[in-house]
Amino acid sequence: METENKMKQINTKFIFLTILVGVFAGVFGSLFRILLNKAYYVRELMFSHDKPLWFHIIVLAAMWGVAVVVYYLTKIVPLISGSGIPQSKGVIFGRFKFVNPFKQFVSKFIGSVSIIGMGLSLGREGPSVEIGTFGATMISNQFNATPTQRRYLNASGAAAGLSAAFTAPIASTIFLIEDTLGWVSLRVGLTALMACIIAGYISDVMIPFNIYGTIEVHAPNINPLILLLLLIGLGLLGAVLGKFFNYALFNLKRIYKEVHFPVILKILAIILMTYISGMFILDLTSGGEQELIKQIESNNGNTWIIFSLVVIKIIFTAFSYSTGLCGSLLLPLIVIGGLLGKAFALLAVGMDIVGPESCSYFTIIGMSIMFVSVVRAPISGLMLTLEMTGQYMVFFPMIIAGTITFILGQYLRIPPVYDKLYQLMVKEEKANYEDSIVTDFKINEDSYLVGKKLKAVNLPGKTSIVEVVRNGKNVALNEDFQFKRDDLLSLKIKEREYEKLFKVFRTLSNE
């Protein structure tokens, strides 16, 4: 009875902590989103054509100065650089640690608002994910959460941050499992969903107006076979463009690092690109959502100009991300895919295959295409677009186009972008690691290890048990030592095998 009551207390505490994580991610993720929305009006002023030359010189100098300050901030607090999704994945896996999460949270928040707000082609979702993970880490520290609870709370915080960024709780939960974790767990899924619903609700309250809510979508009145061929064509185009995006992103990132110019001059080059983009195509700066909305609401346009905007946005995003400043890729990818869908629709209109009123239909389908192609998370891409727009009439067409994109992407060998970014982070950080990493696992009910003796357990790789804690005390280990439920194992895992074996021990401990 005492053990049962203790478990109930632990579960009640964990649910309470999950709610706190959802609230933190919802409040600060929504505040972050509100500030970025306000920044659009600042950019309108910054890039106004009726201002004198001296005004624009000051604007350019200020943008450069802010970017340089944020760059040096990322050197002082390294885990705030870039997207935030690979960093959060590393924290969930136990490879990275947020040593000073409050300092890192404040740095990431300010750095991301500054960089994305001034117009670099980066998205809000990666910083939102990391903000949620920072919150989960702070809450775990404050309430002395167990290692297993920390992992669940960090995962829930990451998903809840994404939910706040797009007001999309279901897609965010799926993205956590499909892309970030790479494993299916009922426990982590339900925990994350709870945090995502809370964060999404807070986001809906703080940002009640959905910019996609007034969109009118008309399905094309054409032969189903012709529509199928159009969807296949859009899917093929999305895969090819995804390959181009992948190539541009990683090659420009490598070139930016290898070019032996002073960093402040390389940053100046990106700032000049941002400034020129702001002067000529303001709506395409930052995430580019304003340009996407404009194209969705319009049934006309020049096909080749919009195709040109797609290419410009890809190159602009790749250059922006190569700096290592704060910001992510998902929103630019959604915008690129939407513009691709619009250009494709206009091409079909020009050939008298569909009517102009159906342009928004293909634009919304296109929004999921680049996500599927580059991120390699088809279910997340589908659900995120549906939750953002509420246009469930495109559900089946989106599945067809997304499936074609995903399958061809495999043949084109497009790696999942966030997994590759994570692997690059791990490679860059290897100099800071010992040969092995120590991490903790708690043996749960129905674990394979419960009742097993130490001599009967063959650990994979060169893994070793550092210590076992039972009821708060270290236990002496020998061959006849028998594992029990709630034992806390500290395992020493070879660094090069860490992620692979981490999943193995999750399964063995029934986490």
XYZ file of C-alpha atoms in Angstrom, residues 9-296:
288
model
C 2.347 10.833 -5.534
C 5.089 10.518 -8.130
C 2.545 10.378 -10.971
C 0.598 13.347 -9.570
C 3.806 15.358 -9.284
C 4.798 14.411 -12.832
C 1.427 15.488 -14.271
C 1.760 18.784 -12.393
C 5.251 19.314 -13.831
C 4.005 18.492 -17.335
C 1.295 21.146 -16.972
C 3.928 23.671 -15.845
C 6.053 22.835 -18.886
C 3.066 23.323 -21.213
C 2.249 26.677 -19.585
C 5.870 27.878 -19.827
C 6.184 26.878 -23.484
C 2.772 28.356 -24.302
C 3.365 31.719 -22.616
C 6.925 32.359 -23.767
C 6.479 30.689 -27.166
C 3.451 32.899 -27.822
C 5.232 36.018 -26.540
C 8.116 35.213 -28.873
C 5.668 34.846 -31.760
C 3.901 38.137 -30.892
C 7.203 40.036 -30.858
C 8.131 38.601 -34.257
C 4.727 39.671 -35.627
C 5.373 43.192 -34.318
C 8.839 43.135 -35.882
C 7.216 43.063 -39.335
C 6.032 46.647 -38.804
C 9.534 47.619 -37.695
C 10.897 46.137 -40.931
C 8.358 48.165 -42.899
C 9.865 51.278 -41.352
C 13.468 50.071 -41.725
C 13.115 49.324 -45.431
C 10.841 52.248 -46.317
C 11.708 53.748 -49.700
C 10.788 57.308 -48.742
C 13.506 57.651 -46.096
C 16.745 59.622 -46.720
C 20.075 57.922 -47.438
C 21.486 58.626 -43.975
C 18.541 56.777 -42.424
C 19.301 53.624 -44.423
C 23.010 53.831 -43.574
C 22.100 53.906 -39.877
C 19.685 50.987 -40.367
C 22.349 48.933 -42.140
C 24.959 49.714 -39.481
C 22.508 48.855 -36.681
C 21.585 45.523 -38.323
C 25.265 44.670 -38.679
C 25.999 45.634 -35.082
C 23.120 43.559 -33.691
C 24.122 40.521 -35.780
C 27.750 40.751 -34.590
C 26.611 41.014 -30.945
C 24.360 37.949 -31.341
C 27.205 36.067 -33.051
C 29.505 36.649 -30.067
C 26.625 35.735 -27.758
C 26.447 32.340 -29.501
C 30.150 31.878 -28.740
C 29.605 32.618 -25.054
C 26.461 30.436 -24.917
C 27.065 27.911 -27.762
C 23.851 25.866 -27.481
C 21.694 28.870 -28.495
C 23.117 28.999 -32.032
C 21.239 27.729 -35.056
C 17.849 26.094 -34.990
C 17.305 24.741 -31.489
C 15.744 21.480 -32.645
C 19.049 19.514 -32.864
C 20.096 21.039 -29.526
C 16.856 19.961 -27.875
C 17.262 16.472 -29.312
C 20.746 16.271 -27.796
C 19.407 17.331 -24.385
C 16.591 14.749 -24.534
C 19.129 12.056 -25.419
C 21.438 13.205 -22.638
C 24.335 14.068 -24.940
C 24.128 17.822 -24.231
C 23.239 19.588 -20.992
C 21.742 23.009 -20.368
C 24.114 23.939 -17.549
C 22.584 27.376 -16.994
C 19.125 27.084 -18.587
C 17.827 30.501 -17.480
C 20.826 32.337 -18.968
C 20.560 30.237 -22.125
C 16.787 30.823 -22.350
C 17.179 34.618 -22.104
C 20.041 34.577 -24.642
C 18.105 32.430 -27.130
C 14.944 34.519 -26.756
C 16.682 37.872 -27.274
C 19.006 36.572 -29.996
C 16.176 34.971 -31.977
C 13.871 37.999 -31.759
C 16.764 40.189 -32.945
C 17.964 38.046 -35.849
C 14.600 36.869 -37.193
C 12.994 40.223 -36.434
C 15.527 42.160 -38.535
C 14.678 39.957 -41.516
C 17.141 37.076 -41.938
C 15.337 34.209 -43.667
C 14.848 32.013 -40.618
C 11.849 30.526 -38.813
C 10.456 30.882 -35.299
C 9.781 27.197 -34.622
C 13.321 26.008 -33.772
C 13.867 28.712 -31.128
C 10.352 27.986 -29.805
C 11.248 24.299 -29.441
C 14.427 25.159 -27.545
C 12.598 27.705 -25.380
C 10.210 24.913 -24.353
C 13.164 22.636 -23.556
C 14.849 25.370 -21.506
C 11.630 25.717 -19.525
C 11.412 21.964 -18.960
C 15.019 21.865 -17.738
C 14.442 24.730 -15.294
C 11.271 23.087 -13.956
C 13.039 19.705 -13.647
C 15.855 21.328 -11.684
C 13.491 23.228 -9.422
C 11.394 20.175 -8.518
C 14.180 17.538 -8.444
C 12.706 15.418 -11.220
C 14.109 11.910 -11.751
C 16.266 11.206 -14.850
C 13.314 9.523 -16.576
C 10.982 12.406 -15.721
C 13.580 14.887 -17.000
C 13.685 13.124 -20.349
C 9.899 13.113 -20.613
C 9.633 16.755 -19.539
C 12.361 17.885 -21.946
C 10.630 16.021 -24.776
C 7.279 17.522 -23.794
C 8.809 21.006 -23.600
C 10.290 20.666 -27.082
C 6.950 19.553 -28.564
C 5.011 22.205 -26.620
C 7.329 24.907 -27.971
C 6.509 23.829 -31.514
C 2.811 23.776 -30.629
C 3.033 27.385 -29.424
C 4.871 28.384 -32.609
C 2.077 27.157 -34.911
C -0.902 26.486 -32.596
C -0.696 22.874 -33.747
C -0.678 20.401 -30.805
C -1.278 17.191 -32.755
C 1.333 17.885 -35.425
C 3.834 18.931 -32.741
C 3.376 15.683 -30.811
C 3.789 13.662 -33.997
C 6.887 15.660 -34.993
C 8.490 14.880 -31.638
C 8.035 11.135 -32.189
C 8.580 11.071 -35.949
C 11.636 13.318 -36.221
C 13.169 14.396 -32.919
C 13.039 11.149 -30.920
C 12.815 8.513 -33.615
C 10.940 6.132 -31.297
C 7.322 5.474 -30.359
C 6.408 5.503 -26.672
C 2.908 5.761 -25.264
C 4.248 7.436 -22.126
C 6.187 10.150 -23.897
C 3.433 10.560 -26.511
C 0.682 11.180 -23.959
C 2.888 13.436 -21.856
C 3.901 15.491 -24.871
C 0.314 15.701 -26.123
C -0.824 17.081 -22.768
C 1.881 19.770 -22.819
C 1.161 20.532 -26.495
C -2.579 20.977 -25.901
C -1.882 23.376 -23.024
C 0.700 25.337 -25.035
C -1.553 25.383 -28.107
C -4.507 26.632 -26.069
C -2.433 29.426 -24.522
C -1.162 30.329 -27.987
C -4.743 30.437 -29.280
C -5.741 32.759 -26.411
C -2.735 35.067 -26.741
C -2.854 35.100 -30.570
C -6.567 34.621 -31.368
C -6.390 35.728 -34.994
C -5.379 32.946 -37.389
C -3.941 34.553 -40.515
C -4.885 31.431 -42.475
C -8.448 31.388 -41.140
C -10.008 33.577 -43.861
C -8.562 31.623 -46.779
C -11.067 30.431 -49.384
C -10.151 27.185 -51.104
C -11.878 25.757 -54.154
C -11.090 22.255 -55.372
C -10.525 22.089 -59.138
C -13.505 20.781 -61.077
C -11.562 18.464 -63.350
C -11.276 14.789 -64.214
C -9.918 12.845 -61.178
C -7.239 11.249 -63.354
C -5.970 14.664 -64.444
C -5.976 15.850 -60.818
C -3.976 12.756 -59.858
C -1.405 13.539 -62.554
C -1.166 17.133 -61.304
C -0.592 15.950 -57.747
C 2.098 13.532 -58.920
C 3.745 16.367 -60.875
C 3.696 18.655 -57.815
C 5.122 15.849 -55.668
C 7.961 15.221 -58.129
C 8.757 18.932 -58.300
C 8.789 19.133 -54.508
C 11.303 16.285 -54.239
C 13.658 17.812 -56.804
C 13.459 21.213 -55.136
C 14.024 19.557 -51.749
C 17.243 18.061 -53.087
C 18.314 21.511 -54.280
C 17.502 23.031 -50.880
C 19.488 20.321 -49.119
C 22.449 20.812 -51.449
C 22.389 24.599 -51.067
C 22.008 24.500 -47.280
C 24.880 22.166 -46.445
C 27.267 23.412 -49.120
C 26.781 27.077 -48.246
C 27.155 26.186 -44.572
C 30.472 24.476 -45.383
C 31.675 27.279 -47.681
C 30.758 29.957 -45.125
C 32.864 28.163 -42.533
C 35.826 27.592 -44.887
C 36.040 31.113 -46.336
C 38.969 32.817 -44.586
C 37.481 36.262 -44.158
C 36.954 37.954 -40.783
C 33.658 36.821 -39.289
C 32.301 40.357 -39.064
C 32.764 40.750 -42.847
C 30.984 37.447 -43.541
C 28.136 38.620 -41.318
C 28.094 41.935 -43.202
C 27.587 40.029 -46.471
C 24.481 38.316 -45.044
C 23.204 41.617 -43.645
C 23.588 43.237 -47.081
C 21.624 40.360 -48.606
C 18.914 40.844 -45.976
C 18.856 44.600 -46.541
C 18.514 44.218 -50.326
C 15.748 41.633 -49.846
C 13.957 43.986 -47.452
C 14.144 46.875 -49.897
C 12.770 44.918 -52.866
C 10.732 41.983 -51.468
C 9.900 42.911 -47.869
C 7.265 40.192 -47.451
C 9.837 37.477 -48.180
C 12.125 38.483 -45.293
C 12.145 36.671 -41.952
C 9.976 33.530 -42.230
C 8.265 34.917 -45.329
C 4.746 34.219 -44.088
C 3.399 37.561 -45.344
C 4.361 36.694 -48.922
C 2.746 33.270 -48.575
C -0.542 34.760 -47.324
C -0.514 37.274 -50.150
C -0.081 34.495 -52.708
C -2.787 32.303 -51.115
